[in-house]
Coordinates of C-alpha atoms and ligand atoms in Angstrom, one line a residue:
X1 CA 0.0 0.0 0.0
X2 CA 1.2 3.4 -1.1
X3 CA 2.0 6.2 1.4
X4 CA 0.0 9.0 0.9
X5 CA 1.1 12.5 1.8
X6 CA -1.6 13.3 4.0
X7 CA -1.8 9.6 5.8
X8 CA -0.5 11.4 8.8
X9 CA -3.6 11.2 11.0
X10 CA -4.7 7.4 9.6
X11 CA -4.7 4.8 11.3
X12 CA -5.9 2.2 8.1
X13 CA -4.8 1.6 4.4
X14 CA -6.9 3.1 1.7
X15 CA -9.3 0.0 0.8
X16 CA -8.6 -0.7 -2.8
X17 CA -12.2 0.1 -3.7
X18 CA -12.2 3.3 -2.6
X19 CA -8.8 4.5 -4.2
X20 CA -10.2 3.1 -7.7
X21 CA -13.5 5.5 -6.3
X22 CA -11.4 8.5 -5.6
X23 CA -8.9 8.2 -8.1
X24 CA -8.6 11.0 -10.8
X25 CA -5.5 10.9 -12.0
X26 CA -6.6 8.7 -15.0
X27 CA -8.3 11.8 -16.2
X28 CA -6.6 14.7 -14.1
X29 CA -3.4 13.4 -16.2
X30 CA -3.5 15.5 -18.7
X31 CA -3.0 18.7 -16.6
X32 CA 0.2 17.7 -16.2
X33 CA 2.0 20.2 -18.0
X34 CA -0.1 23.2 -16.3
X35 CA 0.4 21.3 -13.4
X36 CA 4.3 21.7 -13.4
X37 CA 3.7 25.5 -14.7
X38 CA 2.1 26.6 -11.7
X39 CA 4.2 24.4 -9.3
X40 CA 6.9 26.5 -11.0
X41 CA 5.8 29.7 -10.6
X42 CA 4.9 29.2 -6.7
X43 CA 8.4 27.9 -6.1
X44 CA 9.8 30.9 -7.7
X45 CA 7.6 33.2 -6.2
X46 CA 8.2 31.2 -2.4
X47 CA 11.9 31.7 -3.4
X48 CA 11.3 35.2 -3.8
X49 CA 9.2 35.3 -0.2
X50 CA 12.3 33.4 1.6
X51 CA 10.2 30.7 2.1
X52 CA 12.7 28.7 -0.3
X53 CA 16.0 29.2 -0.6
X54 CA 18.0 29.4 -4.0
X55 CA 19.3 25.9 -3.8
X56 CA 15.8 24.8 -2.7
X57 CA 13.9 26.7 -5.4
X58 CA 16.1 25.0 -8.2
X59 CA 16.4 21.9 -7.0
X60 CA 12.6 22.4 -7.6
X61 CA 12.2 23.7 -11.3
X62 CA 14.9 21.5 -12.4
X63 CA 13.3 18.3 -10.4
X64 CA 9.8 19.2 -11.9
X65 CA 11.2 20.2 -15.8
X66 CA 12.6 16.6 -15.6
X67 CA 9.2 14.8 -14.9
X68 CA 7.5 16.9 -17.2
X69 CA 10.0 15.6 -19.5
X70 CA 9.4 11.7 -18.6
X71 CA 5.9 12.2 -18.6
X72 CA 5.6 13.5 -22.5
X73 CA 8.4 10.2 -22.9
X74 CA 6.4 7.7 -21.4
X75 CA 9.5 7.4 -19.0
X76 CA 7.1 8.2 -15.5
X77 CA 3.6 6.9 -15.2
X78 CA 1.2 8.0 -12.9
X79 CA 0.0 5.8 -10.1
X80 CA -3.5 6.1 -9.3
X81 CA -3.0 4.9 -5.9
X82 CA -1.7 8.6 -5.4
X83 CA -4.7 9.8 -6.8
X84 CA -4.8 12.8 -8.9
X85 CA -2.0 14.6 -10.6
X86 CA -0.7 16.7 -8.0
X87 CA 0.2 14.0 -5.2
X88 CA 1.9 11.9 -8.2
X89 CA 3.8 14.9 -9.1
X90 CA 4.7 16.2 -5.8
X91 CA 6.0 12.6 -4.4
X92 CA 7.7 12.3 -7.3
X93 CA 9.4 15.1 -6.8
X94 CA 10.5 14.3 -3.4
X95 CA 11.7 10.7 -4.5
X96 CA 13.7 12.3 -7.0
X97 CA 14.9 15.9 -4.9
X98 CA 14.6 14.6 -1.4
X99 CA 14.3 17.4 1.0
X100 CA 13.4 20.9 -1.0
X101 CA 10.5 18.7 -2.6
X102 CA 8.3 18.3 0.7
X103 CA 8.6 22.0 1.2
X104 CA 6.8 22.9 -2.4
X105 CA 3.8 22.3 -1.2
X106 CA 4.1 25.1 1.2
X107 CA 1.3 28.5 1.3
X108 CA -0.8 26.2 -1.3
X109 CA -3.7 23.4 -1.5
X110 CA -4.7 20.8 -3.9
X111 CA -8.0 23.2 -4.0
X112 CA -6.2 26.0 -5.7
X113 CA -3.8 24.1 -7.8
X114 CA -6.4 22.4 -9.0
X115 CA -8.2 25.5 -9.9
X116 CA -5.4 26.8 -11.3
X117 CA -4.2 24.1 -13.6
X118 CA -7.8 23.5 -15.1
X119 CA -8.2 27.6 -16.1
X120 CA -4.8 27.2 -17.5
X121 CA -5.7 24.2 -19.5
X122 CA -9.2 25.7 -20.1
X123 CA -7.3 29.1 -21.1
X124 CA -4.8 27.2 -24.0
X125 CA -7.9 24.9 -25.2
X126 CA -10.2 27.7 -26.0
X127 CA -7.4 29.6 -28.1
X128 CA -7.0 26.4 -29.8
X129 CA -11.1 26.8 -31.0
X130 CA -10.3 30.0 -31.9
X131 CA -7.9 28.9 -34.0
X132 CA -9.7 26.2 -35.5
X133 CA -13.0 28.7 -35.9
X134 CA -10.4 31.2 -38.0
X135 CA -9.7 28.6 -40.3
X136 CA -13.3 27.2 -40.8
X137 CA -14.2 30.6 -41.1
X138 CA -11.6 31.5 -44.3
X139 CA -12.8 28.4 -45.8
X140 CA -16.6 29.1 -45.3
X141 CA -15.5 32.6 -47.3
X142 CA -13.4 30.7 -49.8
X143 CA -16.6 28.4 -50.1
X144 CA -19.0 31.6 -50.5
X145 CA -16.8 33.6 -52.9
X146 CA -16.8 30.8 -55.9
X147 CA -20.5 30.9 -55.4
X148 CA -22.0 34.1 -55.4
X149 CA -23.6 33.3 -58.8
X150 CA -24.7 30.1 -57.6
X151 CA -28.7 30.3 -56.8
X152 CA -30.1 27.9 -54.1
X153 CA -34.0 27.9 -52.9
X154 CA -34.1 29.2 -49.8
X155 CA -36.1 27.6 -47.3
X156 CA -38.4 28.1 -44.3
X157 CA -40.1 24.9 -42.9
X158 CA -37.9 23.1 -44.9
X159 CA -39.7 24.3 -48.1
X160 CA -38.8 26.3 -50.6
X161 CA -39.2 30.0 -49.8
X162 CA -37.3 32.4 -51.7
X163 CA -34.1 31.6 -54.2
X164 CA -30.6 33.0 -52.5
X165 CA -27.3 33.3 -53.3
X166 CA -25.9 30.3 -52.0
X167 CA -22.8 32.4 -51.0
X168 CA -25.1 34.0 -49.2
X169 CA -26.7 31.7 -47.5
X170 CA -22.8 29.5 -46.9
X171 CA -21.7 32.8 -44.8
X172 CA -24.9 32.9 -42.9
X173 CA -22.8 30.9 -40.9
X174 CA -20.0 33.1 -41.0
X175 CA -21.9 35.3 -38.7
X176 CA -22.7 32.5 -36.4
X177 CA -19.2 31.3 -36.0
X178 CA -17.5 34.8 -35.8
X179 CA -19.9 35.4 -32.7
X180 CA -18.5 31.7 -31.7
X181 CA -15.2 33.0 -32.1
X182 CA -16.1 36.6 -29.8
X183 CA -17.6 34.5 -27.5
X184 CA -14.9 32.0 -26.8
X185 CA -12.8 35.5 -26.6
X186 CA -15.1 36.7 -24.4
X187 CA -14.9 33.4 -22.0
X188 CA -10.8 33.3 -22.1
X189 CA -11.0 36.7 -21.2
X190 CA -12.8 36.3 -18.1
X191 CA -11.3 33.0 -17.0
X192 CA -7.7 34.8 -16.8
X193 CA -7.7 35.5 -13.1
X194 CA -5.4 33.3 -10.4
X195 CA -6.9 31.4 -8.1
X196 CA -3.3 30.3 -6.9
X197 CA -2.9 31.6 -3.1
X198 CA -6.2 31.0 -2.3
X199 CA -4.7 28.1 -0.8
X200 CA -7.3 25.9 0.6
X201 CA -10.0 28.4 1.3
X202 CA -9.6 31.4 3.3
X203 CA -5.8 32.2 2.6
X204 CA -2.0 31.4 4.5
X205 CA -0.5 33.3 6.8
X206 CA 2.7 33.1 4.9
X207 CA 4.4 36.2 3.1
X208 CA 3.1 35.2 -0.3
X209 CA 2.6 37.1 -3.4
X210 CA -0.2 36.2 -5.3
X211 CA 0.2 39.0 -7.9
X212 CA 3.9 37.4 -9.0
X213 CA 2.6 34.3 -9.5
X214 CA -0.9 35.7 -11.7
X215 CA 2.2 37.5 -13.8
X216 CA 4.4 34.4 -14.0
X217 CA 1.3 32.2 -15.4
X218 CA -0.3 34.9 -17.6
X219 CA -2.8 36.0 -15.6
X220 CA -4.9 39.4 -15.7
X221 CA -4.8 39.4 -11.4
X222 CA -5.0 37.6 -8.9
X223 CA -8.7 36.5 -7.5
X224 CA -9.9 39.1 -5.1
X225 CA -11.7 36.1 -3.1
X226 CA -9.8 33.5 -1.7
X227 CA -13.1 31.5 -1.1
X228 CA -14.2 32.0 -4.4
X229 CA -10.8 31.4 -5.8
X230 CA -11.5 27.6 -4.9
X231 CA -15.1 27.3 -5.8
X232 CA -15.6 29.3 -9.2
X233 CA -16.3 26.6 -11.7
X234 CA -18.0 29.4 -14.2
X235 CA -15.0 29.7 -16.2
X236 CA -15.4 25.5 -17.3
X237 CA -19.2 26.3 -17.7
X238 CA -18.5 28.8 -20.0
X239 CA -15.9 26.8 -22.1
X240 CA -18.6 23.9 -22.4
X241 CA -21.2 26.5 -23.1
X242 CA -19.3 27.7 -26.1
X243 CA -18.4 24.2 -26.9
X244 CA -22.3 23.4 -27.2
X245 CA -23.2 26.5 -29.4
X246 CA -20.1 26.0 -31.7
X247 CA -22.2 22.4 -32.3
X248 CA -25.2 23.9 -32.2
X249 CA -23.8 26.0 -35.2
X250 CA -21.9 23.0 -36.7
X251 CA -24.8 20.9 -36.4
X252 CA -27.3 23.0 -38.7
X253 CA -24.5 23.0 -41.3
X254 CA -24.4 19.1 -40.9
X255 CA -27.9 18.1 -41.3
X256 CA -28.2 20.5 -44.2
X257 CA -25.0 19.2 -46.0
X258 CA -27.4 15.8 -45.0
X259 CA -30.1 16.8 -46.5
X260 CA -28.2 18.7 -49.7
X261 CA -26.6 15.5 -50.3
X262 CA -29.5 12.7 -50.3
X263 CA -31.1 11.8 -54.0
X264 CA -33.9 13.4 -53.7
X265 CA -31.9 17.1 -53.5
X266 CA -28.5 15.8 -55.1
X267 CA -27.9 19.7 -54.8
X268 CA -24.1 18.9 -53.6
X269 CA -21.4 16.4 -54.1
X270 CA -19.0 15.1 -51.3
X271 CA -15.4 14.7 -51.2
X272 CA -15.1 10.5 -51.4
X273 CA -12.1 11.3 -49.0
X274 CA -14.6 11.9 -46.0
X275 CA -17.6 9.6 -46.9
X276 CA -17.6 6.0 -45.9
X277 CA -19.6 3.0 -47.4
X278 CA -22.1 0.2 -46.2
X279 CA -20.8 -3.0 -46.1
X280 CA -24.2 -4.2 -47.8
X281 CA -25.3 -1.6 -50.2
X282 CA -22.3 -1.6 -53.0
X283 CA -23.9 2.0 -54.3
X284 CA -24.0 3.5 -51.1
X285 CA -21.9 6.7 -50.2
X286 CA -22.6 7.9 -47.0
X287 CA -22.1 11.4 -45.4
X288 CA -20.9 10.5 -41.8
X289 CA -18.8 12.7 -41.3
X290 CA -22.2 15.2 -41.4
X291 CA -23.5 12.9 -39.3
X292 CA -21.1 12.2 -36.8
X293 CA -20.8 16.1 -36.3
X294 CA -24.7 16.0 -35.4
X295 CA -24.5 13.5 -33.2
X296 CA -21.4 14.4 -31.5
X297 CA -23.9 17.9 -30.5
X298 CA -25.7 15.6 -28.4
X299 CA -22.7 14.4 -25.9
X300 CA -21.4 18.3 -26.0
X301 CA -24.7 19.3 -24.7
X302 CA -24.9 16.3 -22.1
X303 CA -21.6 18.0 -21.0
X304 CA -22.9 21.3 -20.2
X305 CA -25.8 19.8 -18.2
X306 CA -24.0 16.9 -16.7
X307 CA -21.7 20.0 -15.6
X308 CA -24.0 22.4 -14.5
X309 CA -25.5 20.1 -12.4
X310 CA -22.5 19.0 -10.6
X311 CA -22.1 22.8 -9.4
X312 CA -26.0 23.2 -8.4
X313 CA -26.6 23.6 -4.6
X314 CA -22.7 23.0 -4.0
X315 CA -22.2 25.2 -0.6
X316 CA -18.6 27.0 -0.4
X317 CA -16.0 26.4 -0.7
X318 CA -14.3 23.1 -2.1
X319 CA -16.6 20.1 -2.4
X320 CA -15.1 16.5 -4.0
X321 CA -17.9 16.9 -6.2
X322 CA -15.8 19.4 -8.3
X323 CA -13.6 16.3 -9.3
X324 CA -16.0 15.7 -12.0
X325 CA -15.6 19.3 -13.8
X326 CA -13.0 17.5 -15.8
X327 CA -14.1 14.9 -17.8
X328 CA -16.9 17.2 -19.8
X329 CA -14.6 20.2 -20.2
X330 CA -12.1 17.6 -21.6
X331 CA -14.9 15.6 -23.7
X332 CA -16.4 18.8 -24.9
X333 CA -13.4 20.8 -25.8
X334 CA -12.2 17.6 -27.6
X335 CA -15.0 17.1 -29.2
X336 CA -15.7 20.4 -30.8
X337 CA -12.2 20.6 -31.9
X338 CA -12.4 17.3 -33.7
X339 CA -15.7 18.3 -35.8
X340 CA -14.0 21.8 -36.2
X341 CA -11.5 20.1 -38.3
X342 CA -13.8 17.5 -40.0
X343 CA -16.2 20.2 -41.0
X344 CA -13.3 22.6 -42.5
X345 CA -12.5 19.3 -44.8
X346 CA -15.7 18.3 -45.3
X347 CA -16.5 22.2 -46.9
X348 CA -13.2 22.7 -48.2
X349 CA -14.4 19.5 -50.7
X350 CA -17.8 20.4 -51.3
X351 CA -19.1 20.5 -55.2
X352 CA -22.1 21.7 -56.2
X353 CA -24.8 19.8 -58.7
X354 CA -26.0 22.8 -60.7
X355 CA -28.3 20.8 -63.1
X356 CA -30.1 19.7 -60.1
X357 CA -29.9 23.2 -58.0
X358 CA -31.6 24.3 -61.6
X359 CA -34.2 21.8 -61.4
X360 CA -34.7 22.4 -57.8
X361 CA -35.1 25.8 -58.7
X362 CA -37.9 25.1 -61.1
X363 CA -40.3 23.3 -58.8
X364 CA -41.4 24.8 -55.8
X365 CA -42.6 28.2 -57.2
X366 CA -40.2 29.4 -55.5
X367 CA -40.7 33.3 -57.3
X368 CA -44.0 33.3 -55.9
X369 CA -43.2 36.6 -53.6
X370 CA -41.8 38.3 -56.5
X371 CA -45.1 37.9 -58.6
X372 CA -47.3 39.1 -55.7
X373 CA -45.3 41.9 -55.3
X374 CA -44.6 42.8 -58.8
X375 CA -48.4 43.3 -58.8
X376 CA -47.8 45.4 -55.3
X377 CA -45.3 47.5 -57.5
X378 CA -48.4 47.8 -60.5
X379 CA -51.3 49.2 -57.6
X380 CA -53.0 45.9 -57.1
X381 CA -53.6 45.9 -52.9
X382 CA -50.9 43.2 -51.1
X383 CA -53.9 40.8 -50.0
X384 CA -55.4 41.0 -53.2
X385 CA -52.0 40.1 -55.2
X386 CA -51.6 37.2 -52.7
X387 CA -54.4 36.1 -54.1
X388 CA -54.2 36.2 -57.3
X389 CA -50.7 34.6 -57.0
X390 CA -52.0 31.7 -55.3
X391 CA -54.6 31.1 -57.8
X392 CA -51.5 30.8 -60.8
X393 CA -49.9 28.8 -58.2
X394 CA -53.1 26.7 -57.8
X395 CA -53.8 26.2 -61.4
X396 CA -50.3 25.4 -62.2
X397 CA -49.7 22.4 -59.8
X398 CA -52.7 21.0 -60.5
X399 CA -51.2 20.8 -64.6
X400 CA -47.4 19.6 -62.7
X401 CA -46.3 23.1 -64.1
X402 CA -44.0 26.0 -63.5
X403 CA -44.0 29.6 -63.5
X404 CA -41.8 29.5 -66.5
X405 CA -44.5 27.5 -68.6
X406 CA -46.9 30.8 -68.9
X407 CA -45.8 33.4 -71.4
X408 CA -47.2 36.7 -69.9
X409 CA -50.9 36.9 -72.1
X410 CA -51.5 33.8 -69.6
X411 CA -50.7 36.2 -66.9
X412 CA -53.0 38.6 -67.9
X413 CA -55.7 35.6 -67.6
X414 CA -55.3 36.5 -64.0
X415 CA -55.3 40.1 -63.9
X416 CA -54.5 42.7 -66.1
X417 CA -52.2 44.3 -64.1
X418 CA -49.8 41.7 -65.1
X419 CA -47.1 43.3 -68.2
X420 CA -44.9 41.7 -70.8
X421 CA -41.8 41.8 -67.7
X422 CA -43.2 39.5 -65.6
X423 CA -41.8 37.1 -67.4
X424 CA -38.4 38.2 -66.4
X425 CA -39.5 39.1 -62.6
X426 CA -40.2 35.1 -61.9
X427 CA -36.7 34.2 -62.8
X428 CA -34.8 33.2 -60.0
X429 CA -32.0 35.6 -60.5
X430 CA -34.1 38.8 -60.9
X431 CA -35.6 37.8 -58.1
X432 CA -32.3 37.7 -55.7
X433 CA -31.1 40.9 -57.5
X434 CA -33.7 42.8 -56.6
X435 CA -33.3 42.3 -52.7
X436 CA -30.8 44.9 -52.5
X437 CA -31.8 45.9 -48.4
X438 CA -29.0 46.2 -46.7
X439 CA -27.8 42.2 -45.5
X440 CA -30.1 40.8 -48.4
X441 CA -29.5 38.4 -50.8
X442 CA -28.7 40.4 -54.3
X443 CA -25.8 39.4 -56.0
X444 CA -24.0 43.1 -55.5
X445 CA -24.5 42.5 -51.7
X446 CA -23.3 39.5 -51.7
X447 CA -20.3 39.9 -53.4
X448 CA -19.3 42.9 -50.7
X449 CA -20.5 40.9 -47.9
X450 CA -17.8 38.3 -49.2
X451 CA -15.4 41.1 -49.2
X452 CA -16.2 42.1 -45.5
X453 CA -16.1 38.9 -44.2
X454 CA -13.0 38.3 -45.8
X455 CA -11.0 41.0 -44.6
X456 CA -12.3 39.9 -41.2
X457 CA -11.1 36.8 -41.1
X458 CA -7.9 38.5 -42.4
X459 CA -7.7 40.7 -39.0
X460 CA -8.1 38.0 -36.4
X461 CA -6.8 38.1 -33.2
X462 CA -6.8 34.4 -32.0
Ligands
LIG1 N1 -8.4 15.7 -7.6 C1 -9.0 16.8 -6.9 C2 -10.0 17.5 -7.9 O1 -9.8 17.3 -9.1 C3 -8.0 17.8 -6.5 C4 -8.4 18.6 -5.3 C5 -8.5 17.7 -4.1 N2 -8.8 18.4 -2.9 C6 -9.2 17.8 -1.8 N3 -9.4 18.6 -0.8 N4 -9.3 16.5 -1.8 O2 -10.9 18.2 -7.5

């Protein structure tokens, strides 16, 4: 049975049950490396308070630089018997340092190391979905600017409503993951405060400086709360928050490259590189990656709640409980990084069908607005025009035809408001050219709204 550093005042072994219970470090173990920061920064900053000496404090960063080393090797492996990161670190240390090693643990608790290593790892993930949401967002522009041309139905209830730009509609998205991106800025931005010093709740009476350590790790400040140093678990919330909208987002785009890409629509093409087969059906060419991303939404959300539960009705300060944060800012933050990257491949391969976009285009009546209110533009009262559109729209489906099939006397059939142009008002270009309000879907807007969004992605700050 291992010793453990606080065994001092028990009088029986850990059972074996409990320390596979209480164990974390199977988890926690990937902290390491903002484990060893911090540890670093409070030996240099107890050095600095003369509660280490030179010798001591070196012994230290040159003891702990070493295991981070063996870890990233494969040379040291953690024991779970010592249960989380920390305790396998720090007796570690000791067997390799001897004496200065006991003494790191000085003016600190696992409570605000803990604290501190998961806002630095929570700090370096969230730049990394930055990063990742910059890049999805140049392609997503790249995507948009070879299609401002390209005409799409636009849908509401999943039926077609109005033709768009299908540049237009691709950056859409664009908007939703640059707020993604602000957001995760936003959440970085308030997570960059030190809980180290807290200690285990209400402070040390040793000489400590809590601002030199913020500093060392790249922190705004130190916390002003020592209690809420320990017991703040907003900062993860927010991280898995952001996770579950980025899905949110990347889900939509999902089920409609899903939906774009089944026979009936055949309005896209996937690469072959990020499809799959059945092992049955020798035609079939699936679009999991789509579907994986929209399924994957559903364990990101289970993260925030499974989270946000943990935290409810927690009283102050450190509870055990708050060894479970880990595994969903972990899960999430993996997670949405992994569909980041298949998504950017996924778009970056994406063809478009435009004999079947055309054909989509033709069914549907999709220019119906623009013949209601080209009879707006000629007097004829809004209600009425509807009208009268629907009637057309009647009496064509019921003949399995198409605005295009009547020449403009068969208009006039229907009102004689109706002039020799509307046979160009029901084409689907016309129609997205003459929505020129500002963030609508004509082809000039478009092509400046590409221009805009590129020169934003440009200017990133990850
Ligand atoms: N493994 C613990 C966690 O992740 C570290 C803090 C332990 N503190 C304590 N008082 N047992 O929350």
């Amino acid at each position: 049975m291992k010793k453990k550093p606080w065994s001092g005042r028990f009088s029986q072994d850990t059972s074996g049950l409990v320390e596979r219970f209480t164990e974390s470090v199977s988890i926690d173990g990937r902290l390491y490396a903002q484990d060893i920061e911090g540890s670093i920064a409070h030996a240099e900053m107890l050095r600095a308070a003369g509660l280490l000496t030179e010798d001591e404090a070196r012994a230290i960063t040159q003891g702990l630089r070493e295991i981070a080393r063996d870890v990233e090797s494969g040379a040291f492996v953690f024991d779970p018997a010592l249960e989380d990161v920390h305790m396998n670190i720090e007796v570690e240390l000791t067997k390799r340092i001897g004496e200065p090693g006991k003494k790191l643990h000085t003016a600190r608790s696992r409570n605000d190391q803990v604290a501190t290593d998961l806002r630095l790892y929570t700090r370096g993930r969230l730049g990394e979905v930055r990063a990742l949401l910059g890049r999805f967002m140049a392609t997503l522009v790249e995507k948009a600017s070879g299609h401002v041309d390209t005409i799409i139905p636009g849908m509401t209830h999943l039926q077609h409503a109005q033709p768009v730009s299908l540049a237009h509609h691709l950056l859409a998205y664009f908007e939703m993951f640059m707020r993604d991106f602000d957001r995760a800025g936003d959440a970085a931005r308030r997570l960059n405060v030190s809980p180290l010093g807290s200690a285990a709740l209400a402070g040390t009476p040793h000489p400590i400086d809590r601002f030199m350590t913020a500093a060392a790790l790249q922190f705004d400040e130190p916390g002003r709360n020592s209690i809420d140093g320990v017991s703040d678990r907003d900062f993860a919330l927010e991280a898995v928050f952001c996770a579950s909208v980025i899905m949110m987002h990347l889900s939509r785009l999902a089920e409609e490259i899903v939906i774009w890409n089944s026979q009936p629509f055949s309005w896209v093409v996937l690469p072959d590189a990020f499809c799959t087969g059945s092992s049955i059906m020798p035609q079939k060419k699936n679009p999991d990656v789509a579907e994986l991303v929209r399924g994957k939404t559903g364990g990101v959300y289970g993260s925030l709640v499974a989270l946000l539960t943990t935290m409810k009705a927690l009283p102050l300060a450190y509870n055990r409980d708050m060894q479970e944060d880990k595994p969903p800012v972990m899960e999430s933050l993996d997670t949405v990084l992994l569909c980041l990257e298949a998504m950017d491949g996924l778009v970056q391969g994406l063809e478009v069908n435009r004999e079947a976009l055309e054909g989509s285009l033709k069914a549907g009546f999709i220019t119906a607005t623009d013949v209601a209110d080209y009879l707006v533009e000629k007097g004829v009262p809004f209600r009425e025009a509807h009208r009268i559109t629907g009637e057309i729209v009647s009496h064509l489906a019921s003949r399995g035809k198409a605005f295009d099939d009547l020449g403009a006397e068969d208009f006039r059939k229907f009102s004689h408001a109706f002039g020799p142009d509307i046979v160009s008002v029901i084409r689907p270009e016309s129609s997205v050219d003459r929505r020129r309000s500002f963030g609508g879907t004509a082809r000039a807007n478009v092509k400046a709204m590409v221009e805009d969004a590129r020169a934003q992605v440009e200017s990133l700050e990850v």
